[in-house]
Structures are given as structure tokens and as C-alpha cells.
Amino acid sequence: MEQIHKNLWNSAAKAGLALGLVSSVYLFVNQWVALMDAPVISGLLSFVLWAVKFGGCIWLMMFFMKKFVAENQDAVNSDTFRFGVVTALLSAVVYAAFSFANTAYFSADMIAENMDTVMQAYSQFMDSNTMGLMEKMMDKMPQITFFSNLIYCFIFGTILSLILSRNIPSKDPFAASKSDEQ
């Protein structure tokens, strides 16, 4: 049991880093695609990229869970679930850190410009208090981005782990009859 716990954290760190990097690469590629002059192509390409990322992350989580079970023969479904939860936490931290850096440093000017455009477009519908709150929110946007992505990604990964761990490792329906025969 102690060995499984040690292997769980080591394997989950590698898996979390991989999943976090895949999502982070998607973040930057999708941002680049959004800058294209063709909105229809940009929208279609963004959807395709999202679908590939979504399916790829699910496949990667399943791959790493199966790999963990293959490396730890004594692992049961609850160990696989714990592995998935730790992987979800670590990948959420990686992705949230990249999204924070993107919002605070890499794309801060573009985000501020987009927010100014939105505020100008909706300024006739907002009073001065709402406008003031929107400006204060802009100052806190990197922190809001970090924590919202951290929470969202962790919850999504935990639910995915719960679903996938039910069948990893697969259960032998004849295990009881095999032990009776011996």
C-alpha cells in the first residue's frame, strides 16, 4: 500500500504536467487562431481545436490511469480514483498558472483592449457604479482567471476520474467462481 501511494504521487505529477501542458498549449494556439481575419474559419478552427483538446484530455487521463494500474498490480479502483484526483489537482495548478501568466503578462494588453471595447459597447446600459466595478474587476482579472480555472479544472478532472476509475482496473466478473474452484 505504501508503494502504491508513493507511485501514485510520482505518476500523477507526470500525468498532471502532461495534461496541464496540453491545455496550456491549446490556450495559446486558440488565442492565436482568434486573431485571424476570417471569423468563420477562426470560429470553426476554434471549435475543432476545442473538440480535439477535450477528447485528447479524456484520452490522456484514461491512458495515464491504465498506465498507473499496469505499473501497480495491486491497485484497485479506489487507488485509480485517487490517482485521477491528484492528477486533476496537479494539472489544474499547471493550467491555472499558465492562464494567470497569460492574463497578467503575455496578453494583458489584448485583454485590456477587449474589455475596453466591451465596456464602451455596453456603457449606455450601465450606471457609474457598474462601470466602476467593471474597472476594479479588470485589476483583479489575473487572480480571477487563476482561481476560476483552478476550481473548474479540478472539478472537471475529479468527475472524469470518478467516471473512468469505475472500470480501471477492469473487474473480473468470474473472480468469485475462480476462488471457489480452487
Tab-separated table of C-alpha atoms in Angstrom:
chain	number	residue	atom	x	y	z
A	1	MET	CA	0.000	0.000	0.000
A	2	GLU	CA	2.837	2.386	0.858
A	3	GLN	CA	4.462	1.690	-2.518
A	4	ILE	CA	1.211	2.419	-4.366
A	5	HIS	CA	0.901	5.744	-2.501
A	6	LYS	CA	4.458	6.723	-3.446
A	7	ASN	CA	3.960	5.651	-7.068
A	8	LEU	CA	0.623	7.474	-7.136
A	9	TRP	CA	2.211	10.872	-6.472
A	10	ASN	CA	5.135	10.296	-8.829
A	11	SER	CA	2.938	9.101	-11.670
A	12	ALA	CA	0.270	11.745	-11.027
A	13	ALA	CA	2.874	14.508	-11.158
A	14	LYS	CA	3.977	13.394	-14.630
A	15	ALA	CA	0.392	12.934	-15.808
A	16	GLY	CA	-0.698	16.280	-14.333
A	17	LEU	CA	2.167	18.067	-16.033
A	18	ALA	CA	1.284	16.478	-19.387
A	19	LEU	CA	-2.427	17.303	-19.098
A	20	GLY	CA	-1.720	20.831	-17.894
A	21	LEU	CA	0.686	21.463	-20.754
A	22	VAL	CA	-1.777	20.138	-23.355
A	23	SER	CA	-4.451	22.517	-22.080
A	24	SER	CA	-1.967	25.397	-21.895
A	25	VAL	CA	-0.801	24.847	-25.465
A	26	TYR	CA	-4.467	24.875	-26.504
A	27	LEU	CA	-4.913	28.204	-24.670
A	28	PHE	CA	-2.145	29.887	-26.636
A	29	VAL	CA	-2.972	28.282	-30.001
A	30	ASN	CA	-6.639	29.213	-29.657
A	31	GLN	CA	-5.669	32.763	-28.781
A	32	TRP	CA	-3.548	32.923	-31.928
A	33	VAL	CA	-6.417	31.495	-34.016
A	34	ALA	CA	-8.767	34.170	-32.646
A	35	LEU	CA	-6.527	36.837	-34.187
A	36	MET	CA	-7.221	35.569	-37.719
A	37	ASP	CA	-9.050	37.958	-40.055
A	38	ALA	CA	-11.529	35.298	-41.209
A	39	PRO	CA	-14.119	34.962	-38.420
A	40	VAL	CA	-15.893	31.928	-39.905
A	41	ILE	CA	-12.674	29.972	-40.344
A	42	SER	CA	-11.441	31.162	-36.966
A	43	GLY	CA	-14.646	30.024	-35.266
A	44	LEU	CA	-14.636	26.655	-36.998
A	45	LEU	CA	-10.964	26.097	-36.239
A	46	SER	CA	-11.526	27.093	-32.601
A	47	PHE	CA	-14.323	24.544	-32.303
A	48	VAL	CA	-12.204	21.798	-33.857
A	49	LEU	CA	-9.292	22.644	-31.565
A	50	TRP	CA	-11.594	22.592	-28.538
A	51	ALA	CA	-13.012	19.193	-29.530
A	52	VAL	CA	-9.506	17.780	-30.020
A	53	LYS	CA	-8.387	19.168	-26.660
A	54	PHE	CA	-11.492	17.883	-24.875
A	55	GLY	CA	-11.247	14.401	-26.343
A	56	GLY	CA	-7.463	14.372	-26.022
A	57	CYS	CA	-7.572	15.242	-22.333
A	58	ILE	CA	-10.102	12.484	-21.650
A	59	TRP	CA	-7.984	10.006	-23.608
A	60	LEU	CA	-4.795	11.124	-21.831
A	61	MET	CA	-6.414	10.734	-18.401
A	62	MET	CA	-7.559	7.228	-19.319
A	63	PHE	CA	-4.097	6.406	-20.730
A	64	PHE	CA	-2.326	7.562	-17.566
A	65	MET	CA	-4.815	5.723	-15.335
A	66	LYS	CA	-4.269	2.478	-17.242
A	67	LYS	CA	-0.518	3.018	-17.137
A	68	PHE	CA	-0.683	3.547	-13.365
A	69	VAL	CA	-2.624	0.312	-12.910
A	70	ALA	CA	-0.213	-1.586	-15.178
A	71	GLU	CA	2.743	-0.367	-13.088
A	72	ASN	CA	0.975	-1.161	-9.785
A	73	GLN	CA	-0.533	-4.646	-9.999
A	74	ASP	CA	-2.157	-4.342	-6.547
A	75	ALA	CA	-4.033	-1.164	-7.441
A	76	VAL	CA	-7.804	-1.240	-7.116
A	77	ASN	CA	-10.452	1.144	-8.417
A	78	SER	CA	-10.185	3.445	-5.385
A	79	ASP	CA	-6.421	3.786	-5.991
A	80	THR	CA	-7.139	4.669	-9.598
A	81	PHE	CA	-9.658	7.277	-8.486
A	82	ARG	CA	-7.140	8.799	-6.048
A	83	PHE	CA	-4.576	8.869	-8.844
A	84	GLY	CA	-7.068	10.699	-11.067
A	85	VAL	CA	-7.911	13.247	-8.372
A	86	VAL	CA	-4.232	14.014	-7.715
A	87	THR	CA	-3.622	14.236	-11.470
A	88	ALA	CA	-6.595	16.605	-11.796
A	89	LEU	CA	-5.278	18.797	-8.991
A	90	LEU	CA	-1.760	19.000	-10.401
A	91	SER	CA	-2.893	19.591	-13.978
A	92	ALA	CA	-5.299	22.280	-12.746
A	93	VAL	CA	-2.418	24.040	-10.981
A	94	VAL	CA	-0.275	23.926	-14.147
A	95	TYR	CA	-3.063	25.211	-16.392
A	96	ALA	CA	-4.172	27.884	-13.903
A	97	ALA	CA	-0.583	29.131	-13.637
A	98	PHE	CA	-0.282	29.425	-17.418
A	99	SER	CA	-3.661	31.176	-17.666
A	100	PHE	CA	-2.596	33.578	-14.901
A	101	ALA	CA	0.667	34.353	-16.720
A	102	ASN	CA	-1.249	34.820	-19.966
A	103	THR	CA	-3.731	37.225	-18.397
A	104	ALA	CA	-1.190	39.131	-16.306
A	105	TYR	CA	1.762	39.321	-18.688
A	106	PHE	CA	1.568	37.721	-22.141
A	107	SER	CA	-1.793	39.030	-23.335
A	108	ALA	CA	-2.569	41.725	-20.792
A	109	ASP	CA	-2.772	44.467	-23.443
A	110	MET	CA	-5.068	42.455	-25.700
A	111	ILE	CA	-7.364	41.550	-22.799
A	112	ALA	CA	-7.495	45.169	-21.594
A	113	GLU	CA	-8.269	46.312	-25.144
A	114	ASN	CA	-11.079	43.763	-25.493
A	115	MET	CA	-12.504	44.734	-22.115
A	116	ASP	CA	-12.438	48.428	-23.078
A	117	THR	CA	-14.318	47.598	-26.274
A	118	VAL	CA	-16.955	45.681	-24.313
A	119	MET	CA	-17.288	48.459	-21.751
A	120	GLN	CA	-17.728	51.067	-24.495
A	121	ALA	CA	-20.307	48.952	-26.263
A	122	TYR	CA	-22.371	48.415	-23.097
A	123	SER	CA	-21.670	51.731	-21.340
A	124	GLN	CA	-25.114	53.081	-22.234
A	125	PHE	CA	-26.681	50.161	-20.320
A	126	MET	CA	-24.508	50.539	-17.191
A	127	ASP	CA	-24.575	53.109	-14.440
A	128	SER	CA	-21.452	54.637	-12.903
A	129	ASN	CA	-21.364	52.070	-10.085
A	130	THR	CA	-21.379	49.174	-12.519
A	131	MET	CA	-18.685	50.815	-14.643
A	132	GLY	CA	-16.558	51.315	-11.521
A	133	LEU	CA	-16.996	47.686	-10.519
A	134	MET	CA	-16.016	46.539	-14.015
A	135	GLU	CA	-12.832	48.620	-13.833
A	136	LYS	CA	-11.980	47.158	-10.411
A	137	MET	CA	-12.627	43.686	-11.768
A	138	MET	CA	-10.144	44.320	-14.577
A	139	ASP	CA	-7.439	44.944	-11.975
A	140	LYS	CA	-8.175	41.553	-10.427
A	141	MET	CA	-8.599	39.660	-13.722
A	142	PRO	CA	-5.382	37.566	-13.426
A	143	GLN	CA	-6.366	36.355	-9.946
A	144	ILE	CA	-9.944	35.690	-11.020
A	145	THR	CA	-8.628	33.754	-14.009
A	146	PHE	CA	-6.255	31.707	-11.856
A	147	PHE	CA	-8.778	30.644	-9.238
A	148	SER	CA	-11.686	30.081	-11.615
A	149	ASN	CA	-9.537	27.858	-13.859
A	150	LEU	CA	-8.081	26.033	-10.852
A	151	ILE	CA	-11.532	25.245	-9.462
A	152	TYR	CA	-13.108	24.391	-12.830
A	153	CYS	CA	-10.280	22.126	-13.983
A	154	PHE	CA	-10.077	20.338	-10.632
A	155	ILE	CA	-13.829	19.664	-10.549
A	156	PHE	CA	-13.849	18.508	-14.185
A	157	GLY	CA	-10.854	16.221	-13.597
A	158	THR	CA	-12.353	14.783	-10.412
A	159	ILE	CA	-15.633	13.953	-12.134
A	160	LEU	CA	-13.739	12.449	-15.074
A	161	SER	CA	-11.640	10.386	-12.642
A	162	LEU	CA	-14.766	9.128	-10.916
A	163	ILE	CA	-16.253	8.015	-14.224
A	164	LEU	CA	-13.088	6.422	-15.612
A	165	SER	CA	-11.913	4.747	-12.399
A	166	ARG	CA	-15.024	2.587	-12.213
A	167	ASN	CA	-13.573	0.338	-14.923
A	168	ILE	CA	-9.830	0.800	-14.379
A	169	PRO	CA	-8.678	-1.804	-13.455
A	170	SER	CA	-11.390	-3.829	-15.079
A	171	LYS	CA	-13.296	-6.104	-12.750
A	172	ASP	CA	-13.262	-9.852	-13.312
A	173	PRO	CA	-16.900	-10.991	-13.125
A	174	PHE	CA	-15.749	-14.593	-12.621
A	175	ALA	CA	-13.349	-13.889	-9.746
A	176	ALA	CA	-15.702	-15.349	-7.127
A	177	SER	CA	-16.244	-18.577	-9.071
A	178	LYS	CA	-12.494	-18.972	-9.696
A	179	SER	CA	-11.735	-18.747	-5.972
A	180	ASP	CA	-14.497	-21.313	-5.241
A	181	GLU	CA	-12.951	-23.827	-7.666
A	182	GLN	CA	-9.528	-23.700	-6.057
